[in-house]
XYZ file of C-alpha atoms in Angstrom:
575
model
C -142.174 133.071 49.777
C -143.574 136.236 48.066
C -147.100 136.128 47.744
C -150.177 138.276 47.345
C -153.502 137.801 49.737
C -156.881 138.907 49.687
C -158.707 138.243 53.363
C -162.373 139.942 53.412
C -161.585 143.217 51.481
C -158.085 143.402 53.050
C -155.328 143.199 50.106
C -151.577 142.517 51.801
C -148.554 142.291 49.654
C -145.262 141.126 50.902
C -143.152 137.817 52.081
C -144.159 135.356 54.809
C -141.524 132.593 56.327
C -141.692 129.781 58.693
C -142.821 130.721 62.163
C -142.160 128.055 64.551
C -143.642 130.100 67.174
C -147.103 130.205 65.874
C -149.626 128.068 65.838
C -150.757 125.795 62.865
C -153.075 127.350 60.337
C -151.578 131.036 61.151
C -150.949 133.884 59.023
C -148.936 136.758 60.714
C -148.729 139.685 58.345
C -146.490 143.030 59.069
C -148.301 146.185 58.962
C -146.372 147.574 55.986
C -147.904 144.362 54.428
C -151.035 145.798 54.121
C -151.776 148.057 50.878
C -155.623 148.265 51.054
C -157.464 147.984 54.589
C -160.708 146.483 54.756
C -163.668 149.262 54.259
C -166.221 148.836 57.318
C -168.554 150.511 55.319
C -168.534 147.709 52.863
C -168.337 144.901 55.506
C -171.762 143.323 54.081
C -170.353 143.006 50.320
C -169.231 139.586 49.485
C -165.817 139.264 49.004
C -162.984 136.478 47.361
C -160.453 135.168 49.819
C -157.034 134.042 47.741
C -153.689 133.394 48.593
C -151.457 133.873 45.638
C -148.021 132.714 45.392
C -145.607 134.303 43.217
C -142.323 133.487 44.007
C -140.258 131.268 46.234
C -136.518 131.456 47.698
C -134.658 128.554 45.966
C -130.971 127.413 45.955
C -129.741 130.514 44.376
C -127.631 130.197 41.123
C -124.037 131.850 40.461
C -124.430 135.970 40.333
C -123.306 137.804 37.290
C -122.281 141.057 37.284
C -124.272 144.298 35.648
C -123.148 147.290 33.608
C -124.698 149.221 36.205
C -122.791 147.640 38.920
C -119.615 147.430 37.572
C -119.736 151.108 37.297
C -121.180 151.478 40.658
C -118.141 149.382 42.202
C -115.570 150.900 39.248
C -116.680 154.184 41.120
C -116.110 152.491 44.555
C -112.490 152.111 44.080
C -112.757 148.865 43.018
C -109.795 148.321 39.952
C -110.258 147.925 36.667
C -107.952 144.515 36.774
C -110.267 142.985 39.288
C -113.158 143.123 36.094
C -110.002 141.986 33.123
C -109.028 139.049 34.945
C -113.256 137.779 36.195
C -114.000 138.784 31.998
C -110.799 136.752 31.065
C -111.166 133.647 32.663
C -114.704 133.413 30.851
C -113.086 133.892 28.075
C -110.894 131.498 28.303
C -113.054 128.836 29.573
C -115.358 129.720 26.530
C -112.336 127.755 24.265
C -113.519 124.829 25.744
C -116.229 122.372 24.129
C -117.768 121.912 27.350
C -118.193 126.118 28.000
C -119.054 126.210 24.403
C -121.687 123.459 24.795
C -123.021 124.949 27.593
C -123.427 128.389 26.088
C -124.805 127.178 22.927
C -127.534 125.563 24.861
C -127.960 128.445 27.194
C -128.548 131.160 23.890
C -130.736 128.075 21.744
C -133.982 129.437 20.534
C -135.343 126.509 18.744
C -136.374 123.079 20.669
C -134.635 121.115 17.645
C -131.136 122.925 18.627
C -131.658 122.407 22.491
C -131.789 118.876 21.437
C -128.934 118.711 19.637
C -126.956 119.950 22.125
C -127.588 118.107 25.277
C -127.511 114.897 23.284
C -123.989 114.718 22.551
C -124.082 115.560 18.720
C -120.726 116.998 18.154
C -119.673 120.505 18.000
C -117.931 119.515 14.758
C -121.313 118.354 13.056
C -121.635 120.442 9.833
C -125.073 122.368 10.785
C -123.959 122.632 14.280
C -120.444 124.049 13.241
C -122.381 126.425 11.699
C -124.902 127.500 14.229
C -122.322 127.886 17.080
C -121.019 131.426 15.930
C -124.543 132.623 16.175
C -125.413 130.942 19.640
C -121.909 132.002 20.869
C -123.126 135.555 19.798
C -125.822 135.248 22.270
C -123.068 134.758 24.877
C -120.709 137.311 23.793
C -123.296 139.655 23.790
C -124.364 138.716 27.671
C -120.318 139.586 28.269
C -120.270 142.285 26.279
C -123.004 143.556 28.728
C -120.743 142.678 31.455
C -122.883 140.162 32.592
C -119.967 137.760 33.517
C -119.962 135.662 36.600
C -119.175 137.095 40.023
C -117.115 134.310 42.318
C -119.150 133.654 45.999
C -122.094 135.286 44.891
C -125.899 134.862 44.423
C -129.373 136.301 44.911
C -131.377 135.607 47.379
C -134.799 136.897 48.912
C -134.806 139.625 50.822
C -137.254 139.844 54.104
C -137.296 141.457 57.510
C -135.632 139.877 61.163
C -138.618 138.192 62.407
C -136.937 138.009 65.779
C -135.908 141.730 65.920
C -132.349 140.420 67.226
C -130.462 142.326 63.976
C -128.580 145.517 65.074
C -128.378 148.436 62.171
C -125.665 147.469 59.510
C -126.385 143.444 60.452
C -128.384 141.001 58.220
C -128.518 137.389 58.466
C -127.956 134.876 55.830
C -128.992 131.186 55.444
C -127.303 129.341 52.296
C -127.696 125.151 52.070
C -125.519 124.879 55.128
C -126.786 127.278 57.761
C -126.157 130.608 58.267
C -122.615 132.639 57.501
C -120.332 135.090 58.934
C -118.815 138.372 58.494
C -118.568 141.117 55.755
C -120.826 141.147 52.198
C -121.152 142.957 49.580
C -125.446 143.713 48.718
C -126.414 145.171 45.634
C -130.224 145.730 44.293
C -131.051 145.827 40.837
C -131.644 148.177 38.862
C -129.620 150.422 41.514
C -127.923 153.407 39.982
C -127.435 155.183 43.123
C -123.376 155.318 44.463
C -125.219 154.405 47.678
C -127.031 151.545 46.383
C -124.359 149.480 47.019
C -123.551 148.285 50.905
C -121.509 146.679 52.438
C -122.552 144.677 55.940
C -121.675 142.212 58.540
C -123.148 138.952 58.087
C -123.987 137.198 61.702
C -125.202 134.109 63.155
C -128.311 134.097 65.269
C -129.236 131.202 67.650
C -132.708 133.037 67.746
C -133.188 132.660 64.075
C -133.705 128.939 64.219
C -136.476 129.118 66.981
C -138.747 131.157 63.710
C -137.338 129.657 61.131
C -136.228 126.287 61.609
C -134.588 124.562 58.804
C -135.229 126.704 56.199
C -132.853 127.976 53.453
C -131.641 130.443 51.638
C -132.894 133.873 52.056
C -131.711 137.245 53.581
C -132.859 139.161 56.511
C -132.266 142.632 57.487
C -132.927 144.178 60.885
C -136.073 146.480 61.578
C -133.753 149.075 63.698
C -132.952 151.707 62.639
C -134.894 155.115 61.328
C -134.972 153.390 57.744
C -134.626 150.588 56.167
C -131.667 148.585 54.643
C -134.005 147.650 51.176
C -135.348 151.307 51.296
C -131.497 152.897 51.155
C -131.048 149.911 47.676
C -132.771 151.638 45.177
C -135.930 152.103 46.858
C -136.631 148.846 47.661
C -138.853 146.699 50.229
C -139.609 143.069 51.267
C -141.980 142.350 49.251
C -140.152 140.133 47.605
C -137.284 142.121 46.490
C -133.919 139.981 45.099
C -130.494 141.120 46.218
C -127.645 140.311 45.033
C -125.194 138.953 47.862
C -121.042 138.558 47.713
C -118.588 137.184 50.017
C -115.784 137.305 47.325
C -112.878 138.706 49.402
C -111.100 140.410 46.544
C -114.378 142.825 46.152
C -114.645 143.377 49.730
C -111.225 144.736 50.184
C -111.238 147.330 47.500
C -114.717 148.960 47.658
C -115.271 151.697 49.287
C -118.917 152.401 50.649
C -120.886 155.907 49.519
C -123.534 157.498 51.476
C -127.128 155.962 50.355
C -129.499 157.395 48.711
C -132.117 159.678 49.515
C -135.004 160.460 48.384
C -134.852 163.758 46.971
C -138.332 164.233 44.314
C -139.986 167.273 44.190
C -142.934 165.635 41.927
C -146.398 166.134 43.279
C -148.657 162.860 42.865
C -151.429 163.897 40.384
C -155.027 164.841 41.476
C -157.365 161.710 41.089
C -160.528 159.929 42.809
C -160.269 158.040 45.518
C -161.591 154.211 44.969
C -164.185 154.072 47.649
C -165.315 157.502 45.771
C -166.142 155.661 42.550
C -168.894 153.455 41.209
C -167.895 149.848 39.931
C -168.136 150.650 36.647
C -165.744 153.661 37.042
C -162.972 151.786 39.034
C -163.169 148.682 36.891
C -162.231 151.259 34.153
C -159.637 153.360 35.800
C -158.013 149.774 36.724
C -158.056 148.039 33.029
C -156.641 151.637 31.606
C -154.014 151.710 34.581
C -153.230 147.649 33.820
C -153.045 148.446 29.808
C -150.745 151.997 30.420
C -148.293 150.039 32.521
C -148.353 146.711 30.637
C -148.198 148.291 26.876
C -146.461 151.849 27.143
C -143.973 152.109 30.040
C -142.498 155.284 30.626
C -140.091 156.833 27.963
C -138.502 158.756 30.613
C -136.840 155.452 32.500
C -135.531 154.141 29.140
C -133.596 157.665 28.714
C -132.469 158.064 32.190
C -131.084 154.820 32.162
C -129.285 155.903 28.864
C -128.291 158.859 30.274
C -126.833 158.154 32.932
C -124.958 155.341 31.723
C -123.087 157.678 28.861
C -122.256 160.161 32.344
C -120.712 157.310 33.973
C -118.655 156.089 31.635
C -117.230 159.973 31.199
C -117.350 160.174 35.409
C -115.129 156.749 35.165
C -112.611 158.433 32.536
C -112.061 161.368 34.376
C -108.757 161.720 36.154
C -108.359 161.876 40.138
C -106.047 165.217 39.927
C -107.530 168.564 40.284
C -107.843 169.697 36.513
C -110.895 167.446 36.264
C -112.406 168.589 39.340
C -114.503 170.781 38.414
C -115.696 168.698 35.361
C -116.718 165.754 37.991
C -117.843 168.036 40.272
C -120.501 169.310 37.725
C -121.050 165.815 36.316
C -121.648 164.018 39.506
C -124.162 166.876 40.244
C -126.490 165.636 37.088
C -126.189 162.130 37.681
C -127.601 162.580 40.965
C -130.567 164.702 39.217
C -130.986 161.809 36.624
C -131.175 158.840 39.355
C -133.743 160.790 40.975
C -136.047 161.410 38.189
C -135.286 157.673 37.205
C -136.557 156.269 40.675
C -139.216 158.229 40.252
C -140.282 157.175 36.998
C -139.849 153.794 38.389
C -142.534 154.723 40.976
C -144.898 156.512 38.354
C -147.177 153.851 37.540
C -148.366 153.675 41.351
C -147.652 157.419 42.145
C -149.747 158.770 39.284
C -146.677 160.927 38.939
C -145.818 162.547 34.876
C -142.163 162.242 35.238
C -139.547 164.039 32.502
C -136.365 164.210 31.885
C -135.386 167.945 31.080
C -133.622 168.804 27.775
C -130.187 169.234 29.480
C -130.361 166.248 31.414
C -130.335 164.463 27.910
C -127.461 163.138 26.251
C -126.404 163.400 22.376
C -123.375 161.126 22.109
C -122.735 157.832 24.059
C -119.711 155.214 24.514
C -119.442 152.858 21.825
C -120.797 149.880 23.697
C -123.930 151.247 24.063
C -124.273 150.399 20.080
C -126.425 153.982 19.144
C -124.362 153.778 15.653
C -121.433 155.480 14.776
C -122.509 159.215 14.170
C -123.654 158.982 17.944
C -120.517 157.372 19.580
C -117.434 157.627 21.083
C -114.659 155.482 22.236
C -114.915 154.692 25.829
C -111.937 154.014 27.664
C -113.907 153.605 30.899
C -113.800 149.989 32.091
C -117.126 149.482 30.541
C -115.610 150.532 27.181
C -112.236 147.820 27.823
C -114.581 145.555 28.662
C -116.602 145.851 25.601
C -113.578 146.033 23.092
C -111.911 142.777 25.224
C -115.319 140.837 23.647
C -115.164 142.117 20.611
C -111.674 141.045 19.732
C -112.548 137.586 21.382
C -115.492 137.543 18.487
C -115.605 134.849 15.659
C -115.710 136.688 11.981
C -119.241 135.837 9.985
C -117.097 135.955 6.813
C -115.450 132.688 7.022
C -115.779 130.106 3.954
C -118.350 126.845 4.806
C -116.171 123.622 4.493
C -117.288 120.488 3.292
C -120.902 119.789 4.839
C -119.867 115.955 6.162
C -122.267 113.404 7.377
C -122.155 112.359 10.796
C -121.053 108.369 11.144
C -123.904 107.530 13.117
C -126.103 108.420 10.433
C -123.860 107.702 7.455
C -124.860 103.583 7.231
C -126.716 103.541 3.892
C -130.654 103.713 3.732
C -132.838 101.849 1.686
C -132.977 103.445 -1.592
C -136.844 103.645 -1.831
C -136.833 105.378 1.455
C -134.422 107.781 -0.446
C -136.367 108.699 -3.274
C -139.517 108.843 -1.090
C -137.553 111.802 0.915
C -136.029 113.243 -2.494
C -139.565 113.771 -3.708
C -141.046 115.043 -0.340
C -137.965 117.286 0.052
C -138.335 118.557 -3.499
C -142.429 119.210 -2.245
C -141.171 120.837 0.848
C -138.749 122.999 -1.039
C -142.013 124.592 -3.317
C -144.350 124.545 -0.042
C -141.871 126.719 1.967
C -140.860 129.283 -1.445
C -145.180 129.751 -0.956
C -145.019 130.455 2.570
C -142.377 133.014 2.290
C -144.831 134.859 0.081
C -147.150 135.705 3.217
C -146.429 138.990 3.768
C -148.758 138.778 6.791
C -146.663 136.517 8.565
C -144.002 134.683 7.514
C -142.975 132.668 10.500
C -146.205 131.559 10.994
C -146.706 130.572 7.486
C -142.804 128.602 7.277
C -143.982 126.918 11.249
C -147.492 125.378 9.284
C -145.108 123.739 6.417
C -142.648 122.433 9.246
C -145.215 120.891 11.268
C -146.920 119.661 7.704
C -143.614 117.501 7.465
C -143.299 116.529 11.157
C -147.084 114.774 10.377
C -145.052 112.778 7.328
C -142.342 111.810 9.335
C -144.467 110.944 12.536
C -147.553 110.279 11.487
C -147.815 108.585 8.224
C -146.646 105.844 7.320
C -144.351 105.656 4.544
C -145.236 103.646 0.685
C -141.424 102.120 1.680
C -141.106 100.583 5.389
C -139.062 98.279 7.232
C -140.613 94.707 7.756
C -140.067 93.012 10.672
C -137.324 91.079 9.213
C -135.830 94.484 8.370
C -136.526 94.311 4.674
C -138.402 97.306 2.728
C -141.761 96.399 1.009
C -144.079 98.538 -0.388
C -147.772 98.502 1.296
C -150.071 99.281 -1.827
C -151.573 101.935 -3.131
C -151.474 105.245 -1.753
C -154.480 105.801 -0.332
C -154.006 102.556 1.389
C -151.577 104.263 3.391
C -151.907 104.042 7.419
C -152.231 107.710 8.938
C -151.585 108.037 12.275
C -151.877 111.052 14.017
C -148.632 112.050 15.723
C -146.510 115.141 15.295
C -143.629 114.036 17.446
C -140.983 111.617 18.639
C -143.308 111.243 21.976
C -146.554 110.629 20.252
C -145.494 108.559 17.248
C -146.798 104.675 16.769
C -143.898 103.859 14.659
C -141.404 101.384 15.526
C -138.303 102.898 17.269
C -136.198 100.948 15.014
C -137.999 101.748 11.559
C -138.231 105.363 12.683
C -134.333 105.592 12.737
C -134.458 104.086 9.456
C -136.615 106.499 8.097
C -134.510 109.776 9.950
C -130.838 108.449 8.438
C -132.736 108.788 4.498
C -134.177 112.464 5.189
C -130.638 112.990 7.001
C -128.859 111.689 4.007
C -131.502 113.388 1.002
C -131.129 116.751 3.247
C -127.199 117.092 3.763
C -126.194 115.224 0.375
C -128.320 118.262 -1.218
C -126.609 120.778 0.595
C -123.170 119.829 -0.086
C -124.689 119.790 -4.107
C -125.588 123.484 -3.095
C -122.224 124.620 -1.463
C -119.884 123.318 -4.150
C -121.844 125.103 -7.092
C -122.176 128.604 -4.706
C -119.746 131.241 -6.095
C -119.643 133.247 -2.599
C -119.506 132.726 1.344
C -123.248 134.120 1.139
C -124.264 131.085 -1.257
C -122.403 128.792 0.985
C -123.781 129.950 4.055
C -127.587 129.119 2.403
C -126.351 125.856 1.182
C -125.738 124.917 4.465
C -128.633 126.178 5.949
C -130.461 123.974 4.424
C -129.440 121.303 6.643
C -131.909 122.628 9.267
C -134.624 120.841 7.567
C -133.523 117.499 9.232
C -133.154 118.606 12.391
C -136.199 120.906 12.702
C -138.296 117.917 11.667
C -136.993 114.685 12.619
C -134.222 115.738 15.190
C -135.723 114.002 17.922
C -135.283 111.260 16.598
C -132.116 111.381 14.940
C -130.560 112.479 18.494
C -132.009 109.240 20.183
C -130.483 107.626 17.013
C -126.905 109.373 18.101
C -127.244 108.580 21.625
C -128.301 104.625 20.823
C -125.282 104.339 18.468
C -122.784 105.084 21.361
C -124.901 102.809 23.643
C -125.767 105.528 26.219
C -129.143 105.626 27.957
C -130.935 108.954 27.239
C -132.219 111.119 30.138
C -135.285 112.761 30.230
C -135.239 116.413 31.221
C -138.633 119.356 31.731
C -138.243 122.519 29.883
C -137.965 123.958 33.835
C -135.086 122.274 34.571
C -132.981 122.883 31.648
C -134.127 126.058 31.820
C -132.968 126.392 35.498
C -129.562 124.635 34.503
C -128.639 126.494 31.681
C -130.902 129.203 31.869
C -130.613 132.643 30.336
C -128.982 135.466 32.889
């Protein structure tokens, strides 16, 4: 586990594991652990003892590739066909209704559209049809980025051989079943180094189970050696550092190791107090300033280098093997080695106290077309980042398409009661006017458009409507208005209603929403016009599509299944 702990003025940083061969209750903590020692001269201030976990190792999900390391390996020898075929497969599977399901749900912003999703309602449904384009958008984009899936791979925790048995060039890996063998591929992000990536020799320990017992998933790398394995990975540590870890054959036989990194910054760390030199008041300021420069303006610099030397890689890539480009790589290679550095080192600025800046002819003026800097700044790249990013492209579905007939579903189609219909006309009509008003906040729209929402989420939850189902399924009125039960719910969770007269109530705001819709589309004289008829369908869902997807789910006679915001978010989660 990664954790941070504070032990009477001591401050230590780093990972901890099982240690079978300690005694209960004990903390063992590496000297490079330790960031701030314990002051003697302060031994009689009170202190606060925490332990702090941040992170633990986990059954690692599938790796994805990187732009970065796809140019890394590209640069390694690694073939540009070995990238087509991983990029074509996903797009093949991504013709399927289960990939596109599972991408849709993966990109969903919205709660209501999660919902939708993992409940079964069909790709086909009319507002659904329409949103997958966008939410496959999200996805295209993540393979545009290259970030497509990388067979026999995943990150794990890195952390150092607690039993000191690892030789240089060895690490040890535990997965769910134990610990494998022989060669991997281990990358660090955000490397950008030639050297950053390594290939090593995977081996079993019998010594590792008397530390570590039964525990999973994690990586450890020897402490021989005159430097370490994380340090030579983009100037990395164990600290709690993820690397990314591949035992796909194909990659292992075509890449061809560079020399790592090393450190080559001629930056001087800037002039400044020491803490024990300062009174409270004068390190509790130099601390919030340090928190707020880090937090809310990051360094420009590591935004261009990055930029940079992306647009010199995809030119190194493109450059021929023969010796009429020699001289061209030879030059080029020279400044991308000068632009990693200053990039690790702007990394390192915010605890270096370093100014770090990338010089005027380090900077670049035109990039490859996937980096998207518009078209009086491009080029087209025929690296395989550029193939790669055209492959996508072609794969994309056009925005300009014509909206078909907006259909009701036939789990929602059975007719409902027709003063529960003009009950939602009228309250649609009212939401129609209340959400025109909102859109005149300049100040902030969203916010203003989320009040009316939830406004209508109260109706549909809370109150009670002057039309509801009796218990013999009838529909009676219940007075006078202000006779009206209000109950205070703003959910499908926290709602008193009846399941039964709530799905009632969802198929007439279903029916008043989409029948007003398709009114919409067949008077619109443009794709635009058609695309805001249908929009309009959102309404239903953004307010009573809980409930209608319990509706869907009861209609086929399926159980639902409850699932936490962490676990879908760990099942489908963004990469």
């Amino acid at each position: 586990m990664q954790l941070r702990l504070f032990h009477y003025g001591m401050a230590v940083k780093g990972t901890l594991l099982v240690n079978k061969k300690i005694g209960h209750n004990t903390i063992v903590v590496r000297k490079s652990m330790v960031k701030v020692y314990k002051d003697q001269n302060l031994s009689d201030n009170p202190t606060a003892n925490s332990l702090e976990i941040v992170n633990t190792s986990r059954r690692p999900n599938p790796a994805h590739l990187s732009r970065n390391l796809i140019a890394l390996l590209s640069s390694g020898g690694v073939p540009q066909d070995f990238f087509m075929d991983l990029l074509n497969k996903e797009l093949q599977d991504a013709r399927s209704d289960g990939f596109k399901r599972r991408a849709a749900a993966r990109a969903a912003s919205f709660h209501y559209e999660k919902e939708m999703i993992v409940s079964g309602i069909p790709l086909e449904e009319s507002y659904l049809n329409f949103r997958l384009p966008a939410l496959m958008g999200e996805e295209n984009k993540r393979l545009k980025a290259g970030k497509f899936l990388l067979p026999d791979s995943y990150y794990l925790m890195g952390t150092a051989d607690p039993s000191g048995a690892l030789k240089e060039g060895e690490v040890c890996i535990i997965l769910d079943n134990g610990q494998v063998s022989g060669k991997v591929l281990v990358y660090r992000n955000p490397g950008l180094h030639f050297g950053d990536v390594h290939i090593l020799e995977a081996v079993y320990l019998k010594e590792m189970e008397d530390y570590v017992g039964s525990s999973r998933f994690g990586i450890f790398f020897p402490t021989d050696g005159p430097r370490s394995l994380a340090d030579e990975m983009a100037n990395g540590d164990y600290d709690g550092d993820m690397f990314l870890v591949s035992k796909y054959p194909q990659l292992l036989e075509s890449f061809r190791q560079s020399a790592p990194w090393e450190a080559n910054s001629s930056l001087t760390k800037s002039p400044s107090k020491a803490p024990r030199s300062m009174s409270d008041e004068e390190l509790e300021n130099v601390l919030f300033h340090s928190f707020l420069k880090t937090r809310f303006q990051p360094s420009a610099t590591t935004g261009m280098a990055a930029e940079s030397w992306l647009a010199m890689m995809d030119r190194f890539l493109t450059l021929g093997c023969g010796s009429t480009f020699e001289a061209e790589k030879r030059e080029l290679r020279k400044n991308i080695l000068q632009v990693i550095d200053i990039y690790y080192d702007a990394l390192d600025a915010p605890k270096s106290g370093a100014k770090v800046v990338l010089p005027p002819e380090l900077r670049v003026d035109l990039f490859p077309n996937f980096m998207e800097k518009g078209e009086d700044k491009s080029y087209k790249s025929t690296s395989i980042l550029g193939l790669i990013y055209d492959e996508v492209t072609k794969f994309e579905d056009r925005d300009d398409v014509p909206v078909s007939e907006i259909v009701k579903l036939s789990c929602f189609a059975e007719e409902a009661p027709r003063e529960l219909l003009e009950e939602w006309k009228m309250l649609y009509n009212e939401y129609r006017q209340d959400m025109q008003s909102s859109l005149q906040n300049e100040a902030d729209k969203n916010a203003a458009a989320d009040e009316v929402i939830e406004k209508y989420k109260r109706i549909f939850y809370g109150q009670t409507r002057k039309y509801y189902l009796s218990e013999a399924g009838d529909v009676y009125t219940s007075g006078k208005k202000e006779d009206w039960p209000v109950i205070e719910a703003v959910d499908f969770h926290t709602t008193k209603k009846k399941k039964e007269h709530l799905f009632v109530e969802a198929r007439a705001l279903y029916q008043v929403v989409y029948d007003y819709a398709e009114s919409q589309r067949r008077k619109a004289s443009s794709i635009k016009e058609q695309q805001s008829a249908i929009r309009l369908c959102g309404f239903a869902w953004r307010v009573a599509g809980t409930a209608l997807c319990a509706l869907c789910i009861s209609s086929r006679a399926e159980k639902p299944m409850l699932c936490s915001e962490s676990a879908f978010k760990e099942m489908f989660g963004r990469t």
